[in-house]
CSV table of C-alpha atoms in Angstrom, one decimal:
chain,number,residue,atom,x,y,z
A,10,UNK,CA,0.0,0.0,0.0
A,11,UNK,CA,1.4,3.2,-1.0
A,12,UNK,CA,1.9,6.1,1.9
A,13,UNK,CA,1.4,9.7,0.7
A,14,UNK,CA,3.4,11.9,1.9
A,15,UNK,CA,2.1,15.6,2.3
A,16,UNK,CA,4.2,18.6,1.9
A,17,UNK,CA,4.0,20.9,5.1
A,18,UNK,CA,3.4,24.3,4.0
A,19,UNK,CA,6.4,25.7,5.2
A,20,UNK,CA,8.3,23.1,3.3
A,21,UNK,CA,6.2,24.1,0.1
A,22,UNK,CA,7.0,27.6,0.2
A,23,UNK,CA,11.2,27.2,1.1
A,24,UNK,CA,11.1,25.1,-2.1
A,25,UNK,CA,9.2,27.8,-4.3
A,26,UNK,CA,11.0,30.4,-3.3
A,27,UNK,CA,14.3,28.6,-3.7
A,28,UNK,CA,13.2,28.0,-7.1
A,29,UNK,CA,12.5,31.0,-7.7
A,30,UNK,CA,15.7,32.7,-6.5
A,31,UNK,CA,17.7,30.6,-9.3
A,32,UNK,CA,15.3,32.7,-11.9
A,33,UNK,CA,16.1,35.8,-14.0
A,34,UNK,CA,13.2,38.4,-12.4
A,35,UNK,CA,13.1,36.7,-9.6
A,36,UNK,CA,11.5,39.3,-7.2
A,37,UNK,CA,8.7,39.7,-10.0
A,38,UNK,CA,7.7,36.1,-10.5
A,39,UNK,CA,8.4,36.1,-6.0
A,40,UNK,CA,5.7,38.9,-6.1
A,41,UNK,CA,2.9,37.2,-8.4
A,42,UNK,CA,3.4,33.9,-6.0
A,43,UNK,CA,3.2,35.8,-3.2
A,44,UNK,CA,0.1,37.8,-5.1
A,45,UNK,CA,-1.8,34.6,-6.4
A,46,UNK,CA,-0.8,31.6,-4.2
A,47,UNK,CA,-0.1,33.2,-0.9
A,48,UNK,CA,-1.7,36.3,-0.8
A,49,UNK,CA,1.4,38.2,0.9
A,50,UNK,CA,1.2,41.1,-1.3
A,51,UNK,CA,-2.1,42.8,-0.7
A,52,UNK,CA,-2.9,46.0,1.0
A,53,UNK,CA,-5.3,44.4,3.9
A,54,UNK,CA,-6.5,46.5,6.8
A,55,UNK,CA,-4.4,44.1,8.9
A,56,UNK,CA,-1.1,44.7,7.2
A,57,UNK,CA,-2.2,48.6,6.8
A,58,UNK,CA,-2.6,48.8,10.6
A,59,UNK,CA,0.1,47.0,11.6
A,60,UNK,CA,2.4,49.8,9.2
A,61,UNK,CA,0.5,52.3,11.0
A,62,UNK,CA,1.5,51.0,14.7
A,63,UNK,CA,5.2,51.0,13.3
A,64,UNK,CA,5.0,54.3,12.5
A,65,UNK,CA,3.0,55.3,15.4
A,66,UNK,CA,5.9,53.8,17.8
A,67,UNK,CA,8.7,55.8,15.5
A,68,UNK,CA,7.1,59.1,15.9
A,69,UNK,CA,6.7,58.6,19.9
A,70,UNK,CA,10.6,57.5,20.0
A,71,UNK,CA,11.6,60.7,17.8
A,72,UNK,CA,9.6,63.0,19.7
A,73,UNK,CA,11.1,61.8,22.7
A,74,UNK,CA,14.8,62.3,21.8
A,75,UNK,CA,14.4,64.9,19.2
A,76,UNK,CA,10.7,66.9,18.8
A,77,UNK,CA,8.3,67.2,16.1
A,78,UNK,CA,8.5,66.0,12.6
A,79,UNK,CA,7.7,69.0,10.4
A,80,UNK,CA,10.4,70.4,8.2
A,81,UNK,CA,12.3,67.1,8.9
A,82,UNK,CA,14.3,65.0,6.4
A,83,UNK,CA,13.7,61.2,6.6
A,84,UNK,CA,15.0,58.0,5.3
A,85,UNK,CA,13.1,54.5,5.1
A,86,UNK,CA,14.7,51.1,4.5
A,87,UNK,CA,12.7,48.6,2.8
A,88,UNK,CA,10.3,50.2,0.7
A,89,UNK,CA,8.1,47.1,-0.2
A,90,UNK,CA,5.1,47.4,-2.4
A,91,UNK,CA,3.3,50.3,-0.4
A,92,UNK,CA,4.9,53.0,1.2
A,93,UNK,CA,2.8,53.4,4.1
A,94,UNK,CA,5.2,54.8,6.4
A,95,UNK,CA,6.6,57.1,4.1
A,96,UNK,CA,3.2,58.7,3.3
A,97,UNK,CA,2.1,58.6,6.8
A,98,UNK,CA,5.1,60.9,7.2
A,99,UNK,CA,4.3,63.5,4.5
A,100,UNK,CA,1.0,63.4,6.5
A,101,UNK,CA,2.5,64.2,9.5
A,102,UNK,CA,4.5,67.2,7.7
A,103,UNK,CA,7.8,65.9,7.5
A,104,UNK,CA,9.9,68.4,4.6
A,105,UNK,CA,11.3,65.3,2.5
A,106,UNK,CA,11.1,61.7,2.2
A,107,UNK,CA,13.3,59.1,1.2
A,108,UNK,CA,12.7,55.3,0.7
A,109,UNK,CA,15.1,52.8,-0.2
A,110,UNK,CA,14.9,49.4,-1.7
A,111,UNK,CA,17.5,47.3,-3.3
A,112,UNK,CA,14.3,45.9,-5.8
A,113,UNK,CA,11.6,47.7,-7.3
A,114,UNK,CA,8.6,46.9,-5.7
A,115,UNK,CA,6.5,49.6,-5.1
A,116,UNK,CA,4.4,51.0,-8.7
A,117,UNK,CA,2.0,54.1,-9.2
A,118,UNK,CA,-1.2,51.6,-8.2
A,119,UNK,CA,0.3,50.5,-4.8
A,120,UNK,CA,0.9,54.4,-4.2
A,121,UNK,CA,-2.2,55.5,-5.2
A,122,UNK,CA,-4.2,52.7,-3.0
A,123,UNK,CA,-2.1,53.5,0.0
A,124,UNK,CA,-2.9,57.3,-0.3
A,125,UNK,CA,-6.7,56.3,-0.8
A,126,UNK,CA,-6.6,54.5,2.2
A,127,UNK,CA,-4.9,56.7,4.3
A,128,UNK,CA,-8.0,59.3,3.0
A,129,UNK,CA,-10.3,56.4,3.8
A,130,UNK,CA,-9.4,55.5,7.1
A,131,UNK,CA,-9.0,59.8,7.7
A,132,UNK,CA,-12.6,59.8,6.9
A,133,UNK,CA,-14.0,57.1,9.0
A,134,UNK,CA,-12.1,58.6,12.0
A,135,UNK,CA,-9.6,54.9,12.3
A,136,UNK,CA,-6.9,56.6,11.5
A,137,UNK,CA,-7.3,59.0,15.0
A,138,UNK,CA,-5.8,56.5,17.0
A,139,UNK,CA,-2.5,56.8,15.2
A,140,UNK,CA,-1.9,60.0,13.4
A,141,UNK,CA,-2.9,63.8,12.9
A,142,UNK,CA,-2.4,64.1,9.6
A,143,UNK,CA,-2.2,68.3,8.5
A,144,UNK,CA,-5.3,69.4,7.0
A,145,UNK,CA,-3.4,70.7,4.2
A,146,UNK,CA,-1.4,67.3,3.5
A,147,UNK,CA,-4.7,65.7,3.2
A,148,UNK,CA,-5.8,68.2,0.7
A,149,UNK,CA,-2.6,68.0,-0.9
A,150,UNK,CA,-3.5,63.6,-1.0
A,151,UNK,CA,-6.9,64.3,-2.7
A,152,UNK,CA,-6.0,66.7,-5.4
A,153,UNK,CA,-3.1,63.8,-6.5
A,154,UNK,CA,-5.7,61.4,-6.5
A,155,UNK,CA,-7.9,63.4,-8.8
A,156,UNK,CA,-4.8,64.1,-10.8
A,157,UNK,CA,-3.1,60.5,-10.5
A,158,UNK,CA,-4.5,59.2,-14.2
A,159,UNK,CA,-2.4,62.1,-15.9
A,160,UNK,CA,0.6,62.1,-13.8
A,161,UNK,CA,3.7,59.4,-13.8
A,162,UNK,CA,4.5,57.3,-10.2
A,163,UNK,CA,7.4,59.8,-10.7
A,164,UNK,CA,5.8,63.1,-10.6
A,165,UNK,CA,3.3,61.9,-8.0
A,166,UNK,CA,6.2,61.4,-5.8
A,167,UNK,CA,7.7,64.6,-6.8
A,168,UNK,CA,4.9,66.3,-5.7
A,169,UNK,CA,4.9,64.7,-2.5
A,170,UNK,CA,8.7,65.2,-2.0
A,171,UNK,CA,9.1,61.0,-1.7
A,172,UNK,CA,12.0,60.2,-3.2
A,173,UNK,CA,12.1,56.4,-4.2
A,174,UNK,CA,15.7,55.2,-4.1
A,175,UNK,CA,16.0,51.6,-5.9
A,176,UNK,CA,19.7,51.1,-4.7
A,177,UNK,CA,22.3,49.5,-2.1
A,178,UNK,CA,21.2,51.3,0.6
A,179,UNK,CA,25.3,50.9,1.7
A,180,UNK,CA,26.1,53.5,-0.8
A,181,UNK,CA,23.4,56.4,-0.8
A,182,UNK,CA,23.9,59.6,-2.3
A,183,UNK,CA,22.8,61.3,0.5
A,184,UNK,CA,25.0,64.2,2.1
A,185,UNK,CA,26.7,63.6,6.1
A,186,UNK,CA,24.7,64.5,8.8
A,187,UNK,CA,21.5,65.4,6.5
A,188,UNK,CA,18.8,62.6,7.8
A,189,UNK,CA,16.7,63.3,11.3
A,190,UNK,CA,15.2,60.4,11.1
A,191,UNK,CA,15.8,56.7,10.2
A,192,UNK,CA,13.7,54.0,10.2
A,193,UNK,CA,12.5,50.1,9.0
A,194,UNK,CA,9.6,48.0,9.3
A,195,UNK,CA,10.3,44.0,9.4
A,196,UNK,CA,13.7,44.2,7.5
A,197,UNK,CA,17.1,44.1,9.3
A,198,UNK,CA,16.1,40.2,9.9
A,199,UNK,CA,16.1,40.4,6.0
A,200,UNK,CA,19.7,41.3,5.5
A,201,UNK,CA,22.5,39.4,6.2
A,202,UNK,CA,25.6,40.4,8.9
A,203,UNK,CA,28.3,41.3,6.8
A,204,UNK,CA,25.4,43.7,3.9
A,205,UNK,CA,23.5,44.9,7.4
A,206,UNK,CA,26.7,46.1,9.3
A,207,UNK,CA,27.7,48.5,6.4
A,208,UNK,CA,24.4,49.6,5.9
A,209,UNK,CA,24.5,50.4,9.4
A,210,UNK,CA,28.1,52.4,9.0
A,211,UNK,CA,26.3,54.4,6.2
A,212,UNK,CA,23.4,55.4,8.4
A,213,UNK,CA,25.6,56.3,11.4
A,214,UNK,CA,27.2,58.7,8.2
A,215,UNK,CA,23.6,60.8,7.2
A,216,UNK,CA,22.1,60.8,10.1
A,217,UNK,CA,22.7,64.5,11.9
A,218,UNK,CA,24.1,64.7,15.7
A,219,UNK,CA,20.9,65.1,17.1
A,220,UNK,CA,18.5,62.6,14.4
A,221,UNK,CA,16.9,59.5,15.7
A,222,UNK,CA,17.1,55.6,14.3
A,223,UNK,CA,14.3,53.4,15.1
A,224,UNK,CA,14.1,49.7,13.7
A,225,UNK,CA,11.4,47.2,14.3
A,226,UNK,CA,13.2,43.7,13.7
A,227,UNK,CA,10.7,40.7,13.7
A,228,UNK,CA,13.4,38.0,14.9
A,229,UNK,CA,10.5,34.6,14.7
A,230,UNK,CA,10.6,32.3,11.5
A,231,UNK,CA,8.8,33.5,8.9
A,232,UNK,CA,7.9,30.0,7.8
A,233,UNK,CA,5.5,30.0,10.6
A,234,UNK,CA,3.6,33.0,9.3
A,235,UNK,CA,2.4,30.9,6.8
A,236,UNK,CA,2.0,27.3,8.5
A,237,UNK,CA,0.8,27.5,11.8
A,238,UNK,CA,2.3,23.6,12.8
A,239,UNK,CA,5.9,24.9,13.6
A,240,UNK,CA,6.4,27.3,16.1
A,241,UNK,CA,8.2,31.3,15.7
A,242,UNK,CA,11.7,29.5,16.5
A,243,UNK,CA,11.5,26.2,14.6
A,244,UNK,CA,14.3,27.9,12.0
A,245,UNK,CA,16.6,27.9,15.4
A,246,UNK,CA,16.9,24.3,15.2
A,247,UNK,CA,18.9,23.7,12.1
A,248,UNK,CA,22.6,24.1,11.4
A,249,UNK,CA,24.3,27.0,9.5
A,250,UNK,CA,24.6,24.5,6.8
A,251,UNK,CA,21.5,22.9,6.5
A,252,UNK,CA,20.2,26.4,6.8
A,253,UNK,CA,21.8,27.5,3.5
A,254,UNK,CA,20.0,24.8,1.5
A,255,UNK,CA,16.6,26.0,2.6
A,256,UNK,CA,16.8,30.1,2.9
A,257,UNK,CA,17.0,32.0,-0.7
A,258,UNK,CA,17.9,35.3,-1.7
A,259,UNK,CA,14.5,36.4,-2.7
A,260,UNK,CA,13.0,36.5,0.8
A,261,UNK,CA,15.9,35.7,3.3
A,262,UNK,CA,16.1,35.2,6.9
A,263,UNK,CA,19.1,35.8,8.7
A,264,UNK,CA,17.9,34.3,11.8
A,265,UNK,CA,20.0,36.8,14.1
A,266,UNK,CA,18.9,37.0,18.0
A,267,UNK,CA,18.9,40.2,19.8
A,268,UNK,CA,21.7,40.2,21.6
A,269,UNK,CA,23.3,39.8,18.5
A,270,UNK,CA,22.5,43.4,16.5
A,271,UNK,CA,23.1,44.9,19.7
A,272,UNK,CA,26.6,43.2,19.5
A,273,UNK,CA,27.1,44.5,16.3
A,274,UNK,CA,25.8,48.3,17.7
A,275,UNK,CA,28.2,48.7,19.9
A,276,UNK,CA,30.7,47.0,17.9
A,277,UNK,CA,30.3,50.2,15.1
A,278,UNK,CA,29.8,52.8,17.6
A,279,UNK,CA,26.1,53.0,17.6
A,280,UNK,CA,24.2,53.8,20.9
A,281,UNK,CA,21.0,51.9,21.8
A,282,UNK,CA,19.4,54.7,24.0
A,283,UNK,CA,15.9,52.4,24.4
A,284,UNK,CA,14.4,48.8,23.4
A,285,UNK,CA,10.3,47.9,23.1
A,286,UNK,CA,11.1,44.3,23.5
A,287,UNK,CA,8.3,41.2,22.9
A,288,UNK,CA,9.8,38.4,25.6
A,289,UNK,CA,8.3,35.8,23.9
A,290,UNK,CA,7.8,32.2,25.1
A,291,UNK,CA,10.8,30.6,26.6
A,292,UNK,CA,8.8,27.3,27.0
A,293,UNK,CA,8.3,26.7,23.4
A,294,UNK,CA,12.0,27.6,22.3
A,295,UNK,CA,12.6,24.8,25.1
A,296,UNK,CA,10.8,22.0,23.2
A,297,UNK,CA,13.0,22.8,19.9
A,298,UNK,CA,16.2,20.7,19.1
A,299,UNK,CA,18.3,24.3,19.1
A,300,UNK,CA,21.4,24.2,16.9
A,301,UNK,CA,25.0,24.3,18.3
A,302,UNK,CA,25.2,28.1,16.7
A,303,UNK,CA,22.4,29.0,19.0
A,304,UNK,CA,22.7,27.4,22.3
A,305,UNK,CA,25.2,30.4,23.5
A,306,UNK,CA,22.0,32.2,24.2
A,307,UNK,CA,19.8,31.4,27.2
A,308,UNK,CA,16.1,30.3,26.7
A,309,UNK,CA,15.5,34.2,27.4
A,310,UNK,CA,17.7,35.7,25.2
A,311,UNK,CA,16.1,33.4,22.4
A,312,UNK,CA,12.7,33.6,23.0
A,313,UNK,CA,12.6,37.8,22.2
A,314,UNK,CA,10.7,37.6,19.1
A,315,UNK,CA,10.5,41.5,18.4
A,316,UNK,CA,11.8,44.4,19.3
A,317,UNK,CA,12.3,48.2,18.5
A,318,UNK,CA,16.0,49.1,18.8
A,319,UNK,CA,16.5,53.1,19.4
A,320,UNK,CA,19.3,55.0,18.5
């Protein structure tokens, strides 16, 4: 009698997207799987929210250290396909934006949709919670819209002062000392050591004397977003070897624990003035099989799942 074997989900999608990294437009064929098959890619009121916490949290930090947004200059890294942030910013008043991504993700849909649901959200009174957007910005956000069919993604961002940088964000052309405030959503854990360290280096370059970085790093496996059978630390469990033949370049995880970027902050000179830390659940890293690499950290250190690191 033949036994079928199913595929766990997690296993599915490591073997698609490995695939898919060894493809010429890899991150467009990666964005109509995630579109179609796993539905990653839409502008839901959960994933719209959740931007709009991040940026909540990154105003609160840079009023704390530094004071109010307008007339500021700010720099996002890892664009994705809707700027939420980055708009929520111009909202706010900031002068100029900049957003970085080392692929082109974002187009003049996913910018239109995002500034039509910030007006949507404005207008049923959910966006109070999180921002004041100025009164003028939001005019500013309805007169694109009506204009948005005659005008390129370009000059809508123009307009807006957004500047959408598709680049190694290690090499900006971006003058010293000229950034207030830096931030990221969900992307250091994206970025390997020896690419996130210089990155780092070039941010500790722009940013002025007195600016603010904020990063919110989502340290659980990413697998388990998708298949709810393994647990936020089941990637802790396999060696760095075994590791390389299931992560890919097109959505990669570098698996880092806290204690390690904050390692690698004080190793480049960076002061952590504050952490937002999610403990997580010690109990469940204890009932995985935790590779060598790992078990220098305590159950504690590995169970932090997220955190906002302030600099």
């Amino acid at each position: 009698m033949e036994q079928q074997i199913k595929m766990s989900k997690w296993v599915l999608k490591a073997v698609v997207q490995k695939g898919i990294s060894l493809l010429p437009y890899k991150h467009r064929i990666n964005y109509l799987f995630q579109k179609y098959v796993t539905k990653g890619v839409q502008l839901s009121s959960l994933y719209f929210e959740d931007r709009l916490i991040h940026l909540k949290e990154h105003l609160h930090f840079f009023q704390k250290y530094k004071g109010g947004i307008s007339d500021c200059h700010t720099l996002e890294l890892g664009t994705g396909w809707y700027p939420v942030v980055p708009v929520g910013l111009f909202l706010t008043g900031a002068r100029r934006m900049y957003t970085v991504d080392i692929s082109a993700l974002m187009n003049k849909a996913n910018l239109c949709l995002t500034l039509q649901r910030y007006l949507d959200w404005h207008k049923s009174g959910a966006l109070q919670p999180y921002l004041t957007p100025l009164p003028g910005r939001l005019e500013m956000a309805r007169q694109l819209l009506t204009e948005a069919e005659t005008l390129s993604l370009e000059q809508l961002l123009e307009r807006m002062n957004l500047s959408y940088l598709v680049q190694d964000a290690r090499h900006l052309d971006l003058a010293d000392d000229s950034i207030q405030l830096i931030t990221s959503n969900n992307t250091f854990e994206h970025i390997y050591p020896n690419i996130l360290r210089e990155i780092l280096l070039e941010f500790k370059r722009i940013l002025s004397d007195d600016g603010v970085m904020s990063h919110f790093i989502d340290m659980s496996d990413h697998f388990a977003h998708l298949d709810r059978k393994i647990s936020i630390y089941h990637f802790l469990r396999f060696s760095e070897q075994s590791w390389k033949w299931i992560d890919n370049d097109v959505q990669p995880q570098n698996r880092w624990r806290l204690e390690q970027y904050r390692r690698t902050y004080r190793d480049l000179g960076i002061e952590i003035r504050e952490e937002k830390n999610r403990p997580g659940e010690p109990a469940v890293v204890a009932m995985e099989p935790i590779a060598d690499q790992f078990k220098v950290f305590s159950l504690e250190e590995l169970a932090i799942s997220h955190s906002y690191l302030i600099s």
